Short mmCIF file of C-alpha atoms in Angstrom, two decimals:
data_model
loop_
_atom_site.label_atom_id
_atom_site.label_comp_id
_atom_site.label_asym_id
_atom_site.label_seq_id
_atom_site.Cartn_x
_atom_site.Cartn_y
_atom_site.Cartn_z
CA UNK A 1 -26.40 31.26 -26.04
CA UNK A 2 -23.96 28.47 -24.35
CA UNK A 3 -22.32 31.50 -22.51
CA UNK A 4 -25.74 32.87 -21.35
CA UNK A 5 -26.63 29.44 -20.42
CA UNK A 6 -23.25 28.72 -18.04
CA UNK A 7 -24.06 32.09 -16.53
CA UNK A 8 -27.54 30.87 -15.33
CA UNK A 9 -26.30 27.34 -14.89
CA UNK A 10 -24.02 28.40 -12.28
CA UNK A 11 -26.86 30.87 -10.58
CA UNK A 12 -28.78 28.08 -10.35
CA UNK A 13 -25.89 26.17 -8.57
CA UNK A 14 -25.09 29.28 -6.34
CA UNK A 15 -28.81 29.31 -5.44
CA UNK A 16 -29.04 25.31 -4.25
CA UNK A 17 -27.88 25.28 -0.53
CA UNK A 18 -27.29 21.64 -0.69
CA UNK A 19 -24.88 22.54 -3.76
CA UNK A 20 -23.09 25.18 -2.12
CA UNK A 21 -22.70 23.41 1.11
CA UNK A 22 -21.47 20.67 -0.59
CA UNK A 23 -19.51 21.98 -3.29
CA UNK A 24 -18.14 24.58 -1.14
CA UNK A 25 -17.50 23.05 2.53
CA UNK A 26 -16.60 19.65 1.67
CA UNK A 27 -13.13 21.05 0.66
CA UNK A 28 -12.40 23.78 2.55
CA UNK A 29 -13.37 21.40 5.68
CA UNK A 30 -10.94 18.22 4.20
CA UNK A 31 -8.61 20.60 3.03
CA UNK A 32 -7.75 22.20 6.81
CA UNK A 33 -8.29 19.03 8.93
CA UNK A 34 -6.90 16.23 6.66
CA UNK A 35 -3.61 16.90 6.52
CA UNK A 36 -3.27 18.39 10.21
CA UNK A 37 -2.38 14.79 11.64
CA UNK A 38 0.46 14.24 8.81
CA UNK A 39 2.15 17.62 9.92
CA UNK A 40 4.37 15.99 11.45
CA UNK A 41 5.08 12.96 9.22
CA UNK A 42 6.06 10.09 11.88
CA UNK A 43 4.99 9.53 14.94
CA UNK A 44 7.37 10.88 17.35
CA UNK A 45 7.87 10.61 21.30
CA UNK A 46 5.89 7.13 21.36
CA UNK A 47 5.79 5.94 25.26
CA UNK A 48 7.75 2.78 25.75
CA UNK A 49 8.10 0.88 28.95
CA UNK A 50 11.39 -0.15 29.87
CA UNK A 51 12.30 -2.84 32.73
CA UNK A 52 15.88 -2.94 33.85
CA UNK A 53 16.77 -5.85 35.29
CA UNK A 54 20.52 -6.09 35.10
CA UNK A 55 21.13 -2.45 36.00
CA UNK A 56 24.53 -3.22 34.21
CA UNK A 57 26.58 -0.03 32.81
CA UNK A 58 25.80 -1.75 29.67
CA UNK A 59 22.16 -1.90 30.23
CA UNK A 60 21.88 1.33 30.78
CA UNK A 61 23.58 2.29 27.81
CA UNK A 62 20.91 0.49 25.80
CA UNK A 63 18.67 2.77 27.58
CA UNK A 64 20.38 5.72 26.83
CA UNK A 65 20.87 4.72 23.26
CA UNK A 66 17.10 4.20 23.13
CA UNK A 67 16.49 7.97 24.72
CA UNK A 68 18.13 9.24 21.82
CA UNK A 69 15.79 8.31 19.26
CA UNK A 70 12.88 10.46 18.77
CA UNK A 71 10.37 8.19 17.85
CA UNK A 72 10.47 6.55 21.41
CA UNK A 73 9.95 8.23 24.98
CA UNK A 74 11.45 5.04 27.30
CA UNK A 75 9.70 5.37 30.81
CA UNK A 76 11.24 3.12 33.58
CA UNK A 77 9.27 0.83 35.01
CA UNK A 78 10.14 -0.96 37.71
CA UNK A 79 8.92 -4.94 36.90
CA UNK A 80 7.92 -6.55 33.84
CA UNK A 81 4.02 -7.26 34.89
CA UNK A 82 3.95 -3.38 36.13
CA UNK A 83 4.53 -2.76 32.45
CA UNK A 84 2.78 -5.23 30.84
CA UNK A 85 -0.40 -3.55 32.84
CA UNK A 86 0.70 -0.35 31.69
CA UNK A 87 0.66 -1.62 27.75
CA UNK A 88 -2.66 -3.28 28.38
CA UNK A 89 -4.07 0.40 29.51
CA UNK A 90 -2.34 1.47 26.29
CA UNK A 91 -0.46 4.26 28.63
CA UNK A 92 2.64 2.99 26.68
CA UNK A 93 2.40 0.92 23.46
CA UNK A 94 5.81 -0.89 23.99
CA UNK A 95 7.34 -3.20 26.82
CA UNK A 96 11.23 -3.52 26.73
CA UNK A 97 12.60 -6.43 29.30
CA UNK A 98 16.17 -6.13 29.89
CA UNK A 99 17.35 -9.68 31.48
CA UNK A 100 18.97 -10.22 34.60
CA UNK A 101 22.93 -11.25 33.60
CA UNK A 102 22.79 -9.46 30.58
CA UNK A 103 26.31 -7.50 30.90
CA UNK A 104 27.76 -10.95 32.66
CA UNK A 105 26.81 -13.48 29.46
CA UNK A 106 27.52 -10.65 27.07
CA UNK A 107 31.20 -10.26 28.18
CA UNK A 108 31.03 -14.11 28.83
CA UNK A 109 29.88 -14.51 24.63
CA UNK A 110 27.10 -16.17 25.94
CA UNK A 111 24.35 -14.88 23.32
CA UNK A 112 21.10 -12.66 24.91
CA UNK A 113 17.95 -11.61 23.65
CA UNK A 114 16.24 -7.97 24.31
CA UNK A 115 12.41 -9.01 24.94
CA UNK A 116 10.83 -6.36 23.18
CA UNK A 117 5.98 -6.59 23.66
CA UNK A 118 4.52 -4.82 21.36
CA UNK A 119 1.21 -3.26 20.94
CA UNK A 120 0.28 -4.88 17.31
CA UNK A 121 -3.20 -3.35 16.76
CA UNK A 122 -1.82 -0.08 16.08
CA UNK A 123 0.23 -0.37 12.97
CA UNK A 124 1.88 2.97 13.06
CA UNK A 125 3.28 3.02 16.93
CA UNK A 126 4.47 -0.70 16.25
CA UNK A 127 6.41 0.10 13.34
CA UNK A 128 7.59 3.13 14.82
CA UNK A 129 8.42 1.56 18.32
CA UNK A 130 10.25 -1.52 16.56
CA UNK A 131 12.13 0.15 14.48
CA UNK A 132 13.65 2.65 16.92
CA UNK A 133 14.37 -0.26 19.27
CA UNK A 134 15.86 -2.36 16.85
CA UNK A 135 18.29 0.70 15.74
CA UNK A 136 19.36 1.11 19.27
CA UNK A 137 19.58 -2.35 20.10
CA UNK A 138 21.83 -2.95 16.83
CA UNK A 139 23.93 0.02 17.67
CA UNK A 140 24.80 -1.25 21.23
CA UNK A 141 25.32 -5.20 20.12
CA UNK A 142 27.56 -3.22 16.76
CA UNK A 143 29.74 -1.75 19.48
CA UNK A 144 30.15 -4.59 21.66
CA UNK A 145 31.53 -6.48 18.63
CA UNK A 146 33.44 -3.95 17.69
CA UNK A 147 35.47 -3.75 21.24
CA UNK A 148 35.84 -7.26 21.27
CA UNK A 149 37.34 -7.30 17.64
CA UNK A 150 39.57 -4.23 18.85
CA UNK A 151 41.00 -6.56 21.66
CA UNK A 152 41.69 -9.28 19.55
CA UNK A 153 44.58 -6.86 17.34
CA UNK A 154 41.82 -6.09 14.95
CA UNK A 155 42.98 -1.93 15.81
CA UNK A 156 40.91 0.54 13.94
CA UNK A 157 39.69 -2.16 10.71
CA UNK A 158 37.42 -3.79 13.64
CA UNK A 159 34.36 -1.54 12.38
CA UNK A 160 35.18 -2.58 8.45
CA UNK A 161 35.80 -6.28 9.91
CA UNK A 162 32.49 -6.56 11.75
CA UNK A 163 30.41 -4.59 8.62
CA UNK A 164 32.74 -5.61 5.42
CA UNK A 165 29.34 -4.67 3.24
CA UNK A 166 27.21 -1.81 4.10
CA UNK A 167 23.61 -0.66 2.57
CA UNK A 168 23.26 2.82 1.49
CA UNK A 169 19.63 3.59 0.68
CA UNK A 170 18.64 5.95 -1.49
CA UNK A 171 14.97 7.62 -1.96
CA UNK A 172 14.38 8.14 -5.63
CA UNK A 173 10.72 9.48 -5.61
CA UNK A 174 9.64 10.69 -1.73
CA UNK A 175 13.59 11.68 -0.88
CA UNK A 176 11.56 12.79 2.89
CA UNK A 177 10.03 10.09 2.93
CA UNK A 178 7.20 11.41 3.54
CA UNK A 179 3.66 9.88 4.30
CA UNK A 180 1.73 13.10 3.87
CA UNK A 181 3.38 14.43 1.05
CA UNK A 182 2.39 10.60 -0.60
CA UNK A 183 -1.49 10.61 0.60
CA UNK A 184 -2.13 13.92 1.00
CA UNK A 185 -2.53 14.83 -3.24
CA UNK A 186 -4.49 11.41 -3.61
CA UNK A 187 -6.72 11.78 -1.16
CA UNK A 188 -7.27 15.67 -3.03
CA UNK A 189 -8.24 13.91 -5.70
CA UNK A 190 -10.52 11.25 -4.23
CA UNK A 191 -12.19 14.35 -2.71
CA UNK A 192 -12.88 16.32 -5.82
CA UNK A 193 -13.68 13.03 -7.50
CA UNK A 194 -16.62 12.30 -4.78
CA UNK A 195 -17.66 16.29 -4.14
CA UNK A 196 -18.19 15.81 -8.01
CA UNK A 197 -20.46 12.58 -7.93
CA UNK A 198 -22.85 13.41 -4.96
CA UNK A 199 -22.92 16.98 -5.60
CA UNK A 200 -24.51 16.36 -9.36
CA UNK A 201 -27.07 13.75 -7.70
CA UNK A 202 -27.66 16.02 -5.46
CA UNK A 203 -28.77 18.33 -8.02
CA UNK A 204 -30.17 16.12 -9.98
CA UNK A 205 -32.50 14.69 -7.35
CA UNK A 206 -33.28 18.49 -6.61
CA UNK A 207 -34.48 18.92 -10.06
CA UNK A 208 -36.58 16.32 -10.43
CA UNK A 209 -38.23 16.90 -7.09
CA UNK A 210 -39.21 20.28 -7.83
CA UNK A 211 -40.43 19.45 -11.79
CA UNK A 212 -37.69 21.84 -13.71
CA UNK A 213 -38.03 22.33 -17.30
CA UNK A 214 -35.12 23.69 -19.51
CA UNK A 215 -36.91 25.82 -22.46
CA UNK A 216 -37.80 24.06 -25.28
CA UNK A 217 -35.31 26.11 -27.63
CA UNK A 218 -32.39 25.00 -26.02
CA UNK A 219 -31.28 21.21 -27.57
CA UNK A 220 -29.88 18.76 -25.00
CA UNK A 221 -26.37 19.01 -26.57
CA UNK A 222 -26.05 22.75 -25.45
CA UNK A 223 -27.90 21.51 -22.07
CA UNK A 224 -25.26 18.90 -22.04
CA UNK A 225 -22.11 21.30 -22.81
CA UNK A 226 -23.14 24.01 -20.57
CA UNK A 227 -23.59 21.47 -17.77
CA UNK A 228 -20.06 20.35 -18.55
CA UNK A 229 -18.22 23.93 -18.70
CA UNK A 230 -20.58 25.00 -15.76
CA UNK A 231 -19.24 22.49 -13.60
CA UNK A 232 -15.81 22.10 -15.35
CA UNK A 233 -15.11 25.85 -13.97
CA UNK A 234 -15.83 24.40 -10.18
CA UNK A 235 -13.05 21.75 -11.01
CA UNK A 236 -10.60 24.42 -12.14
CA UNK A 237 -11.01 26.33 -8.75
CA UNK A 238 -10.85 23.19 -7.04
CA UNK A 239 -7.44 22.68 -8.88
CA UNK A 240 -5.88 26.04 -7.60
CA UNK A 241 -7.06 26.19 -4.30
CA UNK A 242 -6.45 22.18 -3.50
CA UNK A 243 -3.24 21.68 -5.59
CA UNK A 244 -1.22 25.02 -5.62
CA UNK A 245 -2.44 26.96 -2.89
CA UNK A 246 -3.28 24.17 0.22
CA UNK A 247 -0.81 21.96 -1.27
CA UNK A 248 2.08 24.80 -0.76
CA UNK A 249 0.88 26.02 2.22
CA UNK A 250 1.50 22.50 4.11
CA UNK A 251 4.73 22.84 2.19
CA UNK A 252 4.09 19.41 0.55
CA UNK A 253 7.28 19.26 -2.02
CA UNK A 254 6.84 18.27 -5.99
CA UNK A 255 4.08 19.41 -8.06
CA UNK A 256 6.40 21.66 -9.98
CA UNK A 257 4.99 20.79 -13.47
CA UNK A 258 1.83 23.08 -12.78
CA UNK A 259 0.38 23.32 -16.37
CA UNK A 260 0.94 19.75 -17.34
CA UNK A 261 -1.02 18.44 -14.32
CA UNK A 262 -3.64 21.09 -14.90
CA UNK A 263 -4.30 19.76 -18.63
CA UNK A 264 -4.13 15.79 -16.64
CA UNK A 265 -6.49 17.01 -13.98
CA UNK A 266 -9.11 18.76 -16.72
CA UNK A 267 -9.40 15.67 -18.88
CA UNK A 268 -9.47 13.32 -15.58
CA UNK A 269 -12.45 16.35 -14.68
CA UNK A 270 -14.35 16.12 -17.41
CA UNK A 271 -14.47 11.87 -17.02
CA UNK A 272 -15.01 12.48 -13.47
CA UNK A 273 -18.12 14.84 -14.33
CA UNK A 274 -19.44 12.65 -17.26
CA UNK A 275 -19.81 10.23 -14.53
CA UNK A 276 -21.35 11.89 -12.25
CA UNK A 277 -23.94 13.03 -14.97
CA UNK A 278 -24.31 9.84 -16.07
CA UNK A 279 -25.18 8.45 -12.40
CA UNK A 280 -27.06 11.48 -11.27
CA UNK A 281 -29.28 10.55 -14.24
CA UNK A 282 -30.16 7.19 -13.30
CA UNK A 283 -32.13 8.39 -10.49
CA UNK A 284 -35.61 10.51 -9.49
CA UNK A 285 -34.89 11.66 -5.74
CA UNK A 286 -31.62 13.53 -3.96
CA UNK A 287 -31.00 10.49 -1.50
CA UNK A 288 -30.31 7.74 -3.82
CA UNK A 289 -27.71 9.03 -5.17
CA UNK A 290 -26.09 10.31 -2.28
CA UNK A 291 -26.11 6.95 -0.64
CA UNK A 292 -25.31 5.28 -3.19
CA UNK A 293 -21.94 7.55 -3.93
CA UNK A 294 -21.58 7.15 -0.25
CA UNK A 295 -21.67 3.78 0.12
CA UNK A 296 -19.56 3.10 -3.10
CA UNK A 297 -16.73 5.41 -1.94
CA UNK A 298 -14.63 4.11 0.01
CA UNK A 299 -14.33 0.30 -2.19
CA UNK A 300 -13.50 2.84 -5.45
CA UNK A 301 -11.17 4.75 -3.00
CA UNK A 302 -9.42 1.07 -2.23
CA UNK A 303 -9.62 -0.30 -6.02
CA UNK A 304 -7.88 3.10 -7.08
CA UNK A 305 -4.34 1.23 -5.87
CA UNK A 306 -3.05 3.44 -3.48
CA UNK A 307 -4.02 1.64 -0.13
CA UNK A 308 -3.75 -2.11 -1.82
CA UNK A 309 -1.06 -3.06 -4.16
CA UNK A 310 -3.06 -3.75 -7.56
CA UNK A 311 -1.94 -6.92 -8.81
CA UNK A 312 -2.99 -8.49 -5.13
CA UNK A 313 -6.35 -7.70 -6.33
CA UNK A 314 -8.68 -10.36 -7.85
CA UNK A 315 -8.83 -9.92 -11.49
CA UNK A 316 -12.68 -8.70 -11.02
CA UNK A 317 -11.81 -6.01 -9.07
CA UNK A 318 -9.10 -5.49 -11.55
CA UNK A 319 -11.06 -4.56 -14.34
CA UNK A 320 -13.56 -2.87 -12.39
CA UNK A 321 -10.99 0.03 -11.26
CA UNK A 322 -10.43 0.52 -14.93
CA UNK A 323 -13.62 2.32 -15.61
CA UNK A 324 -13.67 4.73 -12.42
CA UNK A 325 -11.86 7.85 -13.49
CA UNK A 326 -10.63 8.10 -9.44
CA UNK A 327 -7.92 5.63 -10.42
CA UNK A 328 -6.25 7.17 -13.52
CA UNK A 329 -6.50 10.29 -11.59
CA UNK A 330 -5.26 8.98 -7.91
CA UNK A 331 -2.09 7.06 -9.46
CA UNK A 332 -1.51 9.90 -11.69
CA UNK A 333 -1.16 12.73 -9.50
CA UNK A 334 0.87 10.83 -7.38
CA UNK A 335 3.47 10.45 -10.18
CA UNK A 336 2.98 14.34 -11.33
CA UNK A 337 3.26 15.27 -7.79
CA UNK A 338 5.35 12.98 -5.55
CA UNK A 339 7.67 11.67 -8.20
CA UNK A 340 7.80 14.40 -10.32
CA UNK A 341 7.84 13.26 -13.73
CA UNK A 342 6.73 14.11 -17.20
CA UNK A 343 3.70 14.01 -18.46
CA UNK A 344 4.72 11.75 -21.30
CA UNK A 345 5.59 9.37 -18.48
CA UNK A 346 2.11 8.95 -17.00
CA UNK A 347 1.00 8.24 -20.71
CA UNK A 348 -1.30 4.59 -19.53
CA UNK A 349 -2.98 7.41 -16.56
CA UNK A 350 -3.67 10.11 -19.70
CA UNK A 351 -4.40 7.53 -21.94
CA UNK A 352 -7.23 6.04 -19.11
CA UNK A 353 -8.73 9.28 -18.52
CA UNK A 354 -9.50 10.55 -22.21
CA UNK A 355 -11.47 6.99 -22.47
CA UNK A 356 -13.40 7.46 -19.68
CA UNK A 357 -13.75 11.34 -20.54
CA UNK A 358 -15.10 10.38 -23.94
CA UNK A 359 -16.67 7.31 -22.48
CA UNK A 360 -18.86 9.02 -20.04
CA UNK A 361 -19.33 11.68 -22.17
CA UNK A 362 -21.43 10.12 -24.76
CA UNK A 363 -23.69 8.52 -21.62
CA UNK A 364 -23.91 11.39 -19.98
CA UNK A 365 -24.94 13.31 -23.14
CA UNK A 366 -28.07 10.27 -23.69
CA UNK A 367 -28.92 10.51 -20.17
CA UNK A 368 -29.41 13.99 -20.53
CA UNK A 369 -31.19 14.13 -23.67
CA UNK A 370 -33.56 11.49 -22.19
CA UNK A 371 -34.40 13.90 -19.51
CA UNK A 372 -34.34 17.52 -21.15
CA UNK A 373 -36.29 19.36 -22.02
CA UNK A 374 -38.62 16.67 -20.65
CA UNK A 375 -40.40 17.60 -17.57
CA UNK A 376 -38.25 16.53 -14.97
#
């Protein structure tokens, strides 16, 4: 009977164009375009006005230095308002100003600055930019010291004199350091997590609209559990062709500990599904719902903890993230995937989702037997 019942469950599904459109599209669509623009992990070649106005040998060694980073593309320019138009078009997003004298008060020990404008509003050419600059800038003034050191006796200990202590840095968990390789699995599961939400209100709405009845023989538990396995076998596929197959094919790295984030992602499935039952059931009409997942997206996207740090949050919004099954699943895969571990070691995450599973289980179970085998 529950078998039978799956089987015309998922006919049902197959047949609702909204479902399949939905269900269907929404990843194959995020799954091609949303990780195009991480493909190449950090922006690269990032115009940057420079103004020369020493013209010094050493000045243009600061230049050259700065060529040979390959987050920056310097472009001459040949006075310091010419570029600051230039950043104010946004046709470079960077204004280096290198000061008359420079060479002269540097061999003099007179300390200089490097003016260095940058174009704040875009976070990720301003970190980019600065940090480039900063490298070059600190490789040229490391040199200089170094020389000077050198012609004081210091022979070849002038580098160990001038940097006794040095930082090595060592990635444990993202050893690329890698932006995509971090969001990329997060926002995979934010995507399943909403698909999952609007797609049963969707349904639900669709149901109700056109007055579906389930027979009278069937008992809302087996309505309930062949929703659940129904929809549980769209999660599943979402889970190979999201997390193994996309996931390899961008050559994102991690994820090796396949079955043990399969049985994570099931149980954070079948919390995500109970809620979206639960929801789907509080209203009579396909738009509600949908706007209403909609509009609630993107703050359960932000309470999940990977955009925000959590414990900047108010405690509200604290406890609030702890009953949306998007943030045991976001910080979760991110662990399973990016850093690799154990499954015992994402033990809180587990712990979260079976809560919520069972949680939202029972209310989606009432829901539905409020509704079935009700007229609808």
């Amino acid at each position: 009977m529950i078998i039978e019942f799956i089987v015309k469950e998922l006919k049902a599904l197959l047949k609702d164009s909204g479902f399949v459109l939905l269900a269907f599209g929404g990843p194959l669509f995020y799954s091609f375009f949303y990780p195009l623009p991480y493909a190449r992990e950090v922006a690269r070649q990032i115009p940057v006005a420079v103004v020369d106005q020493d013209n010094s040998a050493l000045s243009r060694q600061l230049v050259r230095m700065m060529r040979a980073e390959e987050e920056i593309s310097p472009i001459a320019y040949s006075s310091l308002s010419e570029a600051k138009k230039a950043l104010d078009r946004r046709e470079v997003f960077a204004v280096v100003s290198l000061d008359e004298d420079l060479e002269r008060d540097v061999l003099k020990q007179v300390p200089k600055s490097v003016h260095i404008y940058t174009d704040g509003s875009y976070p990720i050419y301003y970190k980019q930019a600065t940090t480039a600059l900063q490298k070059a800038i600190k490789t040229v003034s490391a040199g200089v010291e170094i020389k000077k050191l050198q012609s004081l006796g210091a022979g070849k200990a002038a580098p160990l004199l001038r940097s006794p202590i040095t930082m090595t840095a060592v990635n444990l968990y993202n050893p690329q350091g890698s932006y995509g390789n971090y969001v990329v699995p997060a926002v995979f599961v934010a995507l399943v997590h909403q698909i999952m939400l609007i797609a049963l209100g969707l349904r639900a709405g669709t149901l109700y609209e056109q007055k579906k009845e389930y027979p009278k023989r069937l008992k809302p538990f087996k309505i309930w559990l062949g929703k659940m396995l129904s929809l549980l076998l769209f999660m599943a596929g979402y889970f190979v062709y999201l997390f193994i197959i996309m996931y390899r094919l961008y050559g994102f790295s991690g994820g090796d500990r396949i079955l043990e984030w399969f049985l994570f992602y099931m149980i954070f499935a079948v919390a995500a599904i109970g809620l979206g039952l639960t929801i789907a059931g509080l209203f009579k009409d396909r738009e509600t719902p949908i706007m209403f997942i909609v509009v609630t997206s993107l703050p359960m996207l932000f309470m999940s903890g990977v955009i925000w740090p959590v414990w900047e949050m108010p405690l509200a919004i604290r406890l609030l993230r702890l009953c949306i099954p998007m943030t045991y699943g976001i910080n979760g895969v991110v662990r399973l995937f990016v850093m690799n571990v154990s499954l015992g070691d994402i033990l809180p995450y587990l712990s979260g989702c079976a809560i919520l599973a069972v949680l939202f289980g029972f209310t989606s179970y009432f829901t539905i037997k409020k509704r079935y085998p009700l007229e609808m």
